[in-house]
Amino acid sequence: MSAERKIASALISVFDKTGLEPIICRLAEMGVEILSTGGTADFIRKHGVEVKDVSDLTTYPSIFGGRVKTLHPIVFGGILYRRELEGDRNEAAEYKIPSIDLVIVDLYPFEDAMKKTYEEQQIIEKIDIGGISLIRAAAKNYKDVLIVPSREYYDDVLEVLNKGGSTLEQRKLFAARAFDISSHYDSAIFNWFNRDNSVDSMKMSLRNGRLLRYGENPHQSAKFYGELNENLEQLNGKELSYNNFQDISGALDLISEFEQGACVIVKHSNACGLALREKTVDAWTNALAADPVSAFGGIIAFNRALDYETCEKISEIFFEVLIAPDFDEKGLELLKKKKNRIVLKLKKLPIADNVIKTTQLGVLVQENDRISLDSTGWELKAGPEADEKIMNDSEIAMRIVKHLKSNAVVLVRNSMMIGAGNGQTNRVDAVKQSIEKAQKFELEIDGAVLGSDAFFPFADSVELAFNAGVKVVVEPGGSVRDDETIEFCKKNNITLLFTGSRHFKH
């Protein structure tokens, strides 16, 4: 470690003063001259510590409603002049520019403002100018100046001060933190201004990652970046894993498709059970029936509060994660009896505008698949017109299949998924898998709806489904051989609906 550098003067200008008191008291003990502005200066005086107003140093008051406070050559000269250069020292003496050795800043909360209001002027006024400039200046001159760029580092700087001064290594670390803070702040501002994507640029800034036990496999390291607590509250269980996060995301994406009471069971990001029922216990029983084997160790999600009876039924099997908006008090106690069971309270459904994937070649960005799945725009291409019940099952099928890995098909009957084929390299195998699943668990296929994420290139898939008892087929259409499928459906009195929308998912 390099020799410590003593601090003789400090500039403090912060929005959030929580935790600042011990710092200013320590600076006073050290005999450090403190410069400050506005509310921060008032706060310091309130705690009995002497402070000099920046306006006294610059001879300029705070102007334009506080927009300009610290933006002055005397202030920035005191931060930026290089102490080891004789020319800089001479200029500082000539223009009576005092050294500033420590800068403490906490920026206006721009991101909080975006969450609280849509009023443009209020958001604009939360764009910090002076603070961000101080951060960048002090970080640039880290060889001479210690920069504290955010309240989150108050404890760290207090530890440095308690040891008497800062080392070059410490100042460089704080400088790196400073540019992390400033780049994150600027990214948020850019993204707000570029909401219409008029500038062809993507800015992502992810901070304070949560270290996970491991990635998809034990030999892979992993982190989670995000504000989990905005959407979910963990009530019980071990720490979430990388795979948990992926499956939870898939379950919430699917459950968000339904306004009716629903239960979803997900395994490896694919639905293995889903049912819509008024009572949560019925939704659970029917969702589980679709594939009780795959449900073992799965992720279970509801969009309704769970009563005791439902909690009791779910407790009978092993599961990784259970999600619901609320839980019966005694039911929650029952669920908590196994300490590793992850139980999450759903505060609100997360909504992502875009899907971002990294590849070996670069980054792919696309809009999320949020196209309406309302059946009013669908075309009847063959067979009898579907009644209300069949149309309801058809819509459910398409809402499920869009969340399955392609090639994917799903069988739905009586508002319940009874079989699915997903992740197949051809559509025939996907249909076979869905039929075999339904037959394996003795679920009635006759009268079921078959939904497909993409068109059938040949009539063979529809023929397989028909022979198993399917009477309604829903698909996007668009194959050069659509006529063959349409003709087969006409001959066999199969209702064939074209949605016009493909839903590949890779």
Coordinates of C-alpha atoms in Angstrom, one line a residue:
M1 CA 0.0 0.0 0.0
S2 CA 1.2 3.5 -0.8
A3 CA 1.7 6.2 1.8
E4 CA -1.4 7.8 3.1
R5 CA -2.4 11.3 1.9
K6 CA -3.8 13.6 4.6
I7 CA -7.0 15.5 4.0
A8 CA -7.0 19.3 4.7
S9 CA -10.1 20.4 2.9
A10 CA -13.4 18.8 1.8
L11 CA -16.3 19.8 -0.4
I12 CA -19.6 18.2 0.6
S13 CA -22.8 18.5 -1.6
V14 CA -25.3 15.7 -1.1
F15 CA -29.0 15.0 -1.7
D16 CA -29.4 12.2 0.8
K17 CA -27.8 13.1 4.2
T18 CA -28.6 9.8 5.9
G19 CA -25.4 8.6 7.5
L20 CA -23.5 11.9 6.8
E21 CA -23.3 13.0 10.5
P22 CA -20.5 10.7 11.6
I23 CA -18.4 11.8 8.6
I24 CA -18.7 15.5 9.2
C25 CA -18.0 15.0 12.9
R26 CA -14.9 13.0 12.1
L27 CA -13.7 15.7 9.6
A28 CA -14.2 18.3 12.4
E29 CA -12.0 16.1 14.7
M30 CA -9.4 16.0 12.0
G31 CA -9.4 19.8 11.6
V32 CA -10.5 19.6 8.0
E33 CA -12.0 22.7 6.4
I34 CA -15.4 21.9 5.0
L35 CA -17.0 23.7 2.0
S36 CA -20.6 23.1 1.2
T37 CA -23.8 24.5 -0.4
G38 CA -27.5 25.0 0.5
G39 CA -29.2 22.3 2.4
T40 CA -26.0 20.4 3.0
A41 CA -24.4 23.4 4.6
D42 CA -27.4 23.9 6.8
F43 CA -27.3 20.2 7.9
I44 CA -23.6 20.5 8.8
R45 CA -24.2 23.7 10.9
K46 CA -27.2 22.0 12.6
H47 CA -24.8 19.4 13.9
G48 CA -22.4 22.1 15.4
V49 CA -19.7 21.7 12.8
E50 CA -18.1 24.8 11.1
V51 CA -18.7 25.0 7.4
K52 CA -17.8 27.6 4.7
D53 CA -20.3 28.3 1.9
V54 CA -19.1 27.7 -1.6
S55 CA -20.6 31.0 -2.6
D56 CA -18.2 32.8 -0.2
L57 CA -15.3 31.2 -2.0
T58 CA -16.6 31.9 -5.5
T59 CA -18.3 35.2 -4.7
Y60 CA -21.2 34.0 -6.7
P61 CA -24.5 33.0 -5.0
S62 CA -26.5 29.9 -6.0
I63 CA -28.4 31.0 -9.1
F64 CA -31.2 29.9 -11.4
G65 CA -33.2 28.2 -8.7
G66 CA -30.2 26.2 -7.5
R67 CA -29.2 25.0 -11.0
V68 CA -25.7 26.6 -10.6
K69 CA -24.0 26.3 -7.2
T70 CA -20.5 24.7 -7.6
L71 CA -19.9 25.3 -11.3
H72 CA -16.9 27.7 -11.0
P73 CA -13.2 27.6 -11.9
I74 CA -12.2 28.1 -8.3
V75 CA -14.1 25.0 -7.2
F76 CA -13.0 22.8 -10.2
G77 CA -9.5 24.3 -10.2
G78 CA -9.2 23.2 -6.5
I79 CA -10.1 19.7 -7.4
L80 CA -8.3 19.3 -10.8
Y81 CA -5.0 21.0 -10.4
R82 CA -2.2 18.5 -10.3
R83 CA -0.2 18.8 -7.1
E84 CA 3.0 17.3 -8.5
L85 CA 3.2 19.8 -11.4
E86 CA 4.9 23.1 -10.6
G87 CA 3.0 24.9 -13.3
D88 CA -0.3 23.8 -11.9
R89 CA 0.8 24.8 -8.4
N90 CA 1.9 28.3 -9.6
E91 CA -1.4 28.9 -11.4
A92 CA -3.4 27.8 -8.3
A93 CA -1.4 30.3 -6.2
E94 CA -1.8 33.1 -8.9
Y95 CA -5.6 32.7 -9.0
K96 CA -5.9 32.0 -5.3
I97 CA -7.4 28.6 -5.9
P98 CA -7.4 26.5 -2.7
S99 CA -6.8 22.7 -2.7
I100 CA -9.8 20.4 -2.3
D101 CA -8.7 17.0 -1.1
L102 CA -12.0 15.2 -0.5
V103 CA -15.3 15.5 -2.5
I104 CA -18.5 13.9 -1.1
V105 CA -21.5 13.9 -3.5
D106 CA -24.9 12.2 -3.5
L107 CA -26.8 12.9 -6.7
Y108 CA -30.3 14.0 -7.3
P109 CA -32.4 10.8 -7.4
F110 CA -33.2 10.9 -11.1
E111 CA -34.4 7.2 -11.3
D112 CA -36.7 7.7 -8.3
A113 CA -38.2 10.7 -10.0
M114 CA -39.0 8.6 -13.1
K115 CA -40.9 6.1 -10.9
K116 CA -42.9 8.8 -9.0
T117 CA -44.0 11.0 -11.8
Y118 CA -44.6 11.4 -15.6
E119 CA -44.3 15.2 -15.4
E120 CA -41.4 16.0 -17.7
Q121 CA -40.3 19.2 -15.9
Q122 CA -40.1 17.5 -12.5
I123 CA -38.0 14.8 -14.0
I124 CA -35.7 17.2 -15.9
E125 CA -35.1 19.1 -12.7
K126 CA -33.8 15.9 -11.1
I127 CA -30.9 15.8 -13.6
D128 CA -27.9 16.6 -11.5
I129 CA -25.3 18.8 -13.2
G130 CA -23.0 20.2 -10.6
G131 CA -22.8 16.9 -8.6
I132 CA -22.0 14.8 -11.7
S133 CA -19.3 17.3 -12.7
L134 CA -17.8 17.2 -9.3
I135 CA -17.7 13.4 -9.4
R136 CA -16.0 13.3 -12.7
A137 CA -13.5 16.0 -11.9
A138 CA -12.5 14.4 -8.5
A139 CA -12.3 10.9 -10.0
K140 CA -10.1 12.1 -12.9
N141 CA -7.6 13.6 -10.4
Y142 CA -7.7 10.6 -8.1
K143 CA -4.0 10.8 -7.5
D144 CA -4.6 13.9 -5.4
V145 CA -8.3 13.8 -4.5
L146 CA -10.6 11.2 -2.8
I147 CA -14.1 11.1 -4.3
V148 CA -17.1 9.7 -2.5
P149 CA -19.8 9.5 -5.3
S150 CA -22.8 8.2 -3.4
R151 CA -24.4 7.7 0.0
E152 CA -23.8 3.9 -0.4
Y153 CA -20.1 4.6 0.3
Y154 CA -20.4 6.7 3.4
D155 CA -19.4 3.8 5.7
D156 CA -16.4 3.1 3.5
V157 CA -15.1 6.6 3.6
L158 CA -15.6 6.8 7.3
E159 CA -13.4 3.8 7.7
V160 CA -10.7 5.6 5.6
L161 CA -11.0 8.8 7.7
N162 CA -10.8 6.9 10.9
K163 CA -7.3 5.7 9.8
G164 CA -6.2 9.3 9.2
G165 CA -6.0 9.5 5.4
S166 CA -6.3 7.7 2.0
T167 CA -3.8 5.7 0.0
L168 CA -3.4 5.9 -3.7
E169 CA -5.0 2.4 -4.1
Q170 CA -8.0 3.5 -2.1
R171 CA -8.4 6.7 -4.1
K172 CA -8.2 4.7 -7.3
L173 CA -10.9 2.3 -6.1
F174 CA -13.2 5.2 -5.1
A175 CA -12.6 6.8 -8.6
A176 CA -13.7 3.5 -10.2
R177 CA -16.8 3.6 -8.1
A178 CA -17.3 7.2 -9.1
F179 CA -17.3 6.4 -12.8
D180 CA -19.6 3.5 -12.1
I181 CA -22.1 5.9 -10.5
S182 CA -21.8 8.6 -13.2
S183 CA -22.1 6.2 -16.1
H184 CA -25.1 4.5 -14.5
Y185 CA -26.7 7.9 -13.9
D186 CA -26.1 9.1 -17.5
S187 CA -27.4 5.8 -18.9
A188 CA -30.7 6.3 -17.0
I189 CA -31.0 9.9 -18.3
F190 CA -30.2 8.8 -21.9
N191 CA -32.8 6.0 -21.8
W192 CA -35.4 8.4 -20.5
F193 CA -34.7 10.8 -23.4
N194 CA -34.6 8.0 -25.9
R195 CA -37.9 6.4 -25.0
D196 CA -39.0 6.5 -28.6
N197 CA -35.7 4.9 -29.8
S198 CA -34.9 7.8 -32.0
V199 CA -31.2 7.3 -31.3
D200 CA -29.9 3.9 -32.4
S201 CA -28.1 3.0 -29.2
M202 CA -28.7 0.7 -26.3
K203 CA -27.5 1.6 -22.8
M204 CA -27.6 -0.9 -20.0
S205 CA -26.2 -0.3 -16.6
L206 CA -26.5 -3.1 -14.0
R207 CA -25.1 -2.5 -10.6
N208 CA -24.7 -4.4 -7.3
G209 CA -25.2 -7.9 -8.6
R210 CA -26.4 -10.6 -6.3
L211 CA -23.9 -13.5 -6.2
L212 CA -25.6 -16.8 -6.7
R213 CA -24.5 -20.2 -5.5
Y214 CA -23.6 -21.1 -9.0
G215 CA -25.0 -20.9 -12.6
E216 CA -26.9 -23.5 -14.6
N217 CA -24.3 -26.0 -13.4
P218 CA -22.1 -26.1 -10.3
H219 CA -18.9 -25.3 -12.2
Q220 CA -20.4 -22.0 -13.6
S221 CA -20.3 -18.8 -11.5
A222 CA -23.4 -16.5 -11.7
K223 CA -24.9 -13.3 -10.5
F224 CA -28.4 -11.7 -10.6
Y225 CA -28.8 -8.1 -11.4
G226 CA -32.2 -6.5 -10.7
E227 CA -34.6 -5.3 -8.0
L228 CA -36.3 -8.6 -7.0
N229 CA -38.0 -7.0 -4.0
E230 CA -40.0 -4.7 -6.3
N231 CA -42.0 -7.7 -7.5
L232 CA -41.5 -10.6 -5.1
E233 CA -41.1 -11.0 -1.3
Q234 CA -39.4 -14.2 -0.1
L235 CA -41.3 -15.6 2.8
N236 CA -39.4 -18.9 3.2
G237 CA -36.7 -21.1 1.8
K238 CA -33.1 -21.1 0.6
E239 CA -31.5 -18.5 -1.6
L240 CA -32.7 -18.4 -5.2
S241 CA -30.5 -20.1 -7.7
Y242 CA -29.7 -19.2 -11.3
N243 CA -32.2 -21.9 -12.5
N244 CA -34.8 -20.7 -10.1
F245 CA -34.6 -17.2 -11.5
Q246 CA -35.1 -18.5 -15.0
D247 CA -38.0 -20.7 -14.1
I248 CA -39.7 -18.0 -12.0
S249 CA -39.5 -15.6 -14.9
G250 CA -41.1 -18.2 -17.2
A251 CA -43.9 -18.9 -14.7
L252 CA -44.6 -15.2 -14.2
D253 CA -44.6 -14.6 -17.9
L254 CA -47.2 -17.3 -18.4
I255 CA -49.4 -16.5 -15.4
S256 CA -49.5 -12.8 -16.7
E257 CA -51.5 -14.1 -19.7
F258 CA -54.6 -14.8 -17.6
E259 CA -57.1 -12.6 -15.7
Q260 CA -59.1 -15.6 -14.6
G261 CA -57.9 -17.6 -11.6
A262 CA -55.0 -19.7 -12.8
C263 CA -52.3 -22.2 -11.6
V264 CA -49.1 -22.7 -13.6
I265 CA -46.5 -25.3 -13.1
V266 CA -43.1 -24.8 -14.9
K267 CA -40.1 -27.0 -15.2
H268 CA -36.9 -25.9 -17.1
S269 CA -38.8 -22.8 -18.3
N270 CA -41.6 -24.8 -20.0
A271 CA -45.1 -25.2 -18.7
C272 CA -45.9 -28.8 -17.6
G273 CA -49.3 -27.9 -16.1
L274 CA -51.8 -25.2 -16.3
A275 CA -55.5 -24.8 -15.4
L276 CA -58.0 -22.0 -15.0
R277 CA -60.5 -22.5 -12.2
E278 CA -62.4 -20.4 -9.8
K279 CA -61.1 -22.2 -6.7
T280 CA -57.3 -22.3 -6.2
V281 CA -57.5 -25.9 -5.0
D282 CA -59.2 -27.0 -8.2
A283 CA -56.8 -25.0 -10.3
W284 CA -53.9 -26.8 -8.6
T285 CA -55.4 -30.3 -8.9
N286 CA -56.1 -29.9 -12.6
A287 CA -52.7 -28.3 -13.4
L288 CA -51.0 -31.1 -11.6
A289 CA -52.9 -33.7 -13.5
A290 CA -51.3 -32.7 -16.8
D291 CA -47.9 -34.1 -15.7
P292 CA -47.4 -35.0 -12.1
V293 CA -44.0 -36.5 -12.8
S294 CA -42.6 -33.3 -14.3
A295 CA -44.2 -31.2 -11.6
F296 CA -41.8 -32.8 -9.0
G297 CA -39.3 -30.2 -8.2
G298 CA -41.0 -27.6 -10.3
I299 CA -42.1 -23.9 -10.0
I300 CA -45.7 -23.3 -9.1
A301 CA -47.4 -20.0 -9.6
F302 CA -50.9 -18.6 -8.9
N303 CA -52.5 -15.3 -9.6
R304 CA -54.9 -15.7 -6.7
A305 CA -54.4 -15.8 -2.9
L306 CA -54.1 -19.4 -1.5
D307 CA -56.4 -20.8 1.1
Y308 CA -55.4 -23.4 3.7
E309 CA -56.9 -26.3 1.6
T310 CA -54.7 -25.4 -1.4
C311 CA -51.6 -25.0 0.8
E312 CA -52.2 -28.4 2.3
K313 CA -52.6 -30.1 -1.1
I314 CA -49.5 -28.4 -2.5
S315 CA -47.5 -29.5 0.6
E316 CA -48.0 -33.1 -0.4
I317 CA -45.4 -32.9 -3.2
F318 CA -41.8 -31.7 -3.5
F319 CA -41.5 -28.4 -5.2
E320 CA -38.7 -25.8 -5.6
V321 CA -40.7 -22.5 -5.6
L322 CA -44.3 -21.5 -4.8
I323 CA -45.5 -18.1 -5.9
A324 CA -48.9 -16.4 -5.0
P325 CA -50.2 -12.9 -4.2
D326 CA -51.0 -14.0 -0.6
F327 CA -51.3 -17.0 1.7
D328 CA -53.6 -18.2 4.4
E329 CA -51.8 -17.6 7.7
K330 CA -52.0 -21.3 8.8
G331 CA -51.4 -22.5 5.3
L332 CA -48.2 -20.5 5.2
E333 CA -47.1 -22.0 8.5
L334 CA -47.6 -25.4 7.0
L335 CA -45.6 -24.6 3.9
K336 CA -42.7 -23.2 6.0
K337 CA -42.3 -26.5 7.9
K338 CA -39.8 -27.5 5.2
K339 CA -37.1 -24.8 5.6
N340 CA -35.7 -25.2 2.0
R341 CA -39.1 -24.6 0.3
I342 CA -39.0 -21.3 -1.5
V343 CA -42.2 -19.4 -0.9
L344 CA -42.6 -16.1 -2.7
K345 CA -45.3 -13.5 -2.3
L346 CA -46.2 -11.8 -5.6
K347 CA -46.4 -8.0 -5.2
K348 CA -46.9 -7.2 -8.8
L349 CA -46.2 -8.9 -12.2
P350 CA -43.0 -7.7 -13.8
I351 CA -43.3 -6.4 -17.3
A352 CA -40.3 -6.4 -19.7
D353 CA -40.5 -4.4 -22.9
N354 CA -37.6 -6.1 -24.6
V355 CA -35.8 -9.4 -24.8
I356 CA -32.0 -9.2 -24.8
K357 CA -29.7 -12.2 -25.6
T358 CA -26.0 -12.3 -25.8
T359 CA -24.4 -14.6 -28.4
Q360 CA -20.8 -15.4 -29.4
L361 CA -21.3 -13.0 -32.3
G362 CA -22.9 -10.1 -30.4
V363 CA -26.1 -9.0 -28.7
L364 CA -29.7 -9.5 -30.0
V365 CA -32.5 -7.2 -28.9
Q366 CA -36.2 -7.7 -29.8
E367 CA -39.5 -6.5 -28.5
N368 CA -41.3 -8.8 -26.2
D369 CA -44.0 -11.0 -27.7
R370 CA -47.0 -9.0 -26.5
I371 CA -49.2 -9.2 -29.5
S372 CA -52.9 -9.6 -28.7
L373 CA -54.2 -13.2 -28.6
D374 CA -57.8 -12.2 -28.8
S375 CA -59.6 -14.6 -31.1
T376 CA -61.8 -11.9 -32.8
G377 CA -59.3 -11.5 -35.6
W378 CA -58.8 -15.2 -36.3
E379 CA -59.9 -16.9 -39.5
L380 CA -62.1 -20.0 -39.8
K381 CA -60.4 -22.0 -42.6
A382 CA -62.3 -25.3 -42.3
G383 CA -64.9 -27.2 -40.3
P384 CA -67.7 -26.1 -38.1
E385 CA -67.7 -22.7 -36.3
A386 CA -66.4 -23.1 -32.7
D387 CA -68.7 -22.4 -29.8
E388 CA -67.7 -20.1 -26.9
K389 CA -66.2 -22.9 -24.9
I390 CA -64.0 -24.1 -27.7
M391 CA -62.9 -20.6 -28.5
N392 CA -62.0 -20.1 -24.9
D393 CA -59.9 -23.3 -24.9
S394 CA -58.3 -22.1 -28.2
E395 CA -57.2 -18.8 -26.7
I396 CA -55.8 -20.6 -23.7
A397 CA -53.9 -22.9 -26.0
M398 CA -52.3 -20.0 -27.9
R399 CA -51.4 -18.2 -24.6
I400 CA -49.6 -21.3 -23.4
V401 CA -47.9 -22.3 -26.6
K402 CA -46.2 -18.9 -27.1
H403 CA -44.3 -19.6 -23.9
L404 CA -43.1 -23.1 -24.8
K405 CA -39.7 -23.8 -26.5
S406 CA -40.2 -24.3 -30.3
N407 CA -41.2 -26.4 -32.0
A408 CA -44.2 -26.5 -29.7
V409 CA -47.8 -27.6 -29.6
V410 CA -50.2 -27.9 -26.7
L411 CA -53.5 -29.7 -26.0
V412 CA -56.2 -27.9 -24.0
R413 CA -59.5 -29.2 -22.9
N414 CA -62.0 -27.6 -20.5
S415 CA -59.6 -24.7 -19.6
M416 CA -56.8 -27.1 -18.7
M417 CA -53.6 -28.1 -20.4
I418 CA -53.7 -31.9 -20.9
G419 CA -50.5 -32.3 -22.9
A420 CA -47.6 -30.4 -24.5
G421 CA -44.8 -31.1 -27.0
N422 CA -42.0 -28.6 -26.9
G423 CA -38.3 -28.2 -27.9
Q424 CA -38.7 -30.6 -30.8
T425 CA -36.8 -30.3 -34.1
N426 CA -39.9 -31.0 -36.1
R427 CA -43.6 -30.4 -35.6
V428 CA -44.6 -34.1 -36.0
D429 CA -42.6 -35.1 -33.0
A430 CA -44.1 -32.2 -31.0
V431 CA -47.6 -33.4 -31.8
K432 CA -46.6 -37.0 -30.9
Q433 CA -45.2 -35.8 -27.6
S434 CA -48.3 -33.9 -26.6
I435 CA -50.5 -36.9 -27.4
E436 CA -48.3 -39.3 -25.5
K437 CA -48.3 -37.0 -22.5
A438 CA -52.1 -36.9 -22.4
Q439 CA -52.4 -40.6 -22.9
K440 CA -49.8 -41.4 -20.2
F441 CA -51.7 -39.6 -17.6
E442 CA -55.1 -40.9 -18.8
L443 CA -56.5 -37.5 -19.8
E444 CA -59.3 -37.4 -22.3
I445 CA -58.1 -36.0 -25.7
D446 CA -61.5 -36.3 -27.5
G447 CA -62.7 -32.8 -28.1
A448 CA -59.4 -31.1 -27.2
V449 CA -57.9 -28.1 -28.9
L450 CA -54.5 -28.4 -30.4
G451 CA -52.5 -25.1 -30.5
S452 CA -49.3 -24.7 -32.5
D453 CA -46.7 -21.9 -32.2
A454 CA -46.1 -22.0 -36.0
F455 CA -47.7 -23.3 -39.1
F456 CA -47.9 -27.0 -40.1
P457 CA -45.7 -27.5 -43.1
F458 CA -47.7 -30.7 -44.1
A459 CA -51.0 -32.2 -43.1
D460 CA -49.4 -35.1 -41.3
S461 CA -49.3 -33.4 -37.9
V462 CA -53.0 -32.6 -38.1
E463 CA -53.8 -36.2 -39.1
L464 CA -51.9 -37.5 -36.1
A465 CA -53.9 -35.1 -33.8
F466 CA -57.2 -36.1 -35.5
N467 CA -56.6 -39.8 -35.0
A468 CA -56.0 -39.1 -31.3
G469 CA -59.4 -37.3 -30.9
V470 CA -58.5 -33.7 -31.6
K471 CA -61.4 -31.8 -33.3
V472 CA -60.0 -28.3 -33.2
V473 CA -56.7 -27.0 -34.5
V474 CA -55.3 -23.5 -34.0
E475 CA -52.2 -22.3 -35.8
P476 CA -50.8 -19.2 -37.4
G477 CA -51.1 -20.4 -41.0
G478 CA -48.7 -19.2 -43.7
S479 CA -47.3 -22.5 -45.1
V480 CA -47.0 -22.9 -48.9
R481 CA -48.9 -26.2 -48.2
D482 CA -51.7 -24.7 -46.1
D483 CA -54.2 -26.0 -48.7
E484 CA -53.3 -29.6 -47.9
T485 CA -54.0 -29.0 -44.2
I486 CA -57.2 -27.1 -45.0
E487 CA -58.4 -29.8 -47.3
F488 CA -57.7 -32.5 -44.7
C489 CA -59.7 -30.6 -42.0
K490 CA -62.6 -30.1 -44.4
K491 CA -62.8 -33.8 -45.2
N492 CA -62.7 -34.7 -41.5
N493 CA -64.9 -32.0 -40.2
I494 CA -62.1 -30.5 -38.1
T495 CA -62.4 -26.9 -37.0
L496 CA -59.2 -25.1 -38.3
L497 CA -58.4 -21.6 -37.1
F498 CA -55.7 -19.4 -38.4
T499 CA -54.4 -16.7 -36.0
G500 CA -52.0 -15.0 -38.4
S501 CA -49.4 -14.7 -35.7
R502 CA -46.3 -17.0 -35.2
H503 CA -44.9 -17.4 -31.7
F504 CA -41.4 -19.0 -32.0
K505 CA -39.4 -19.1 -28.8
H506 CA -35.8 -20.3 -28.8

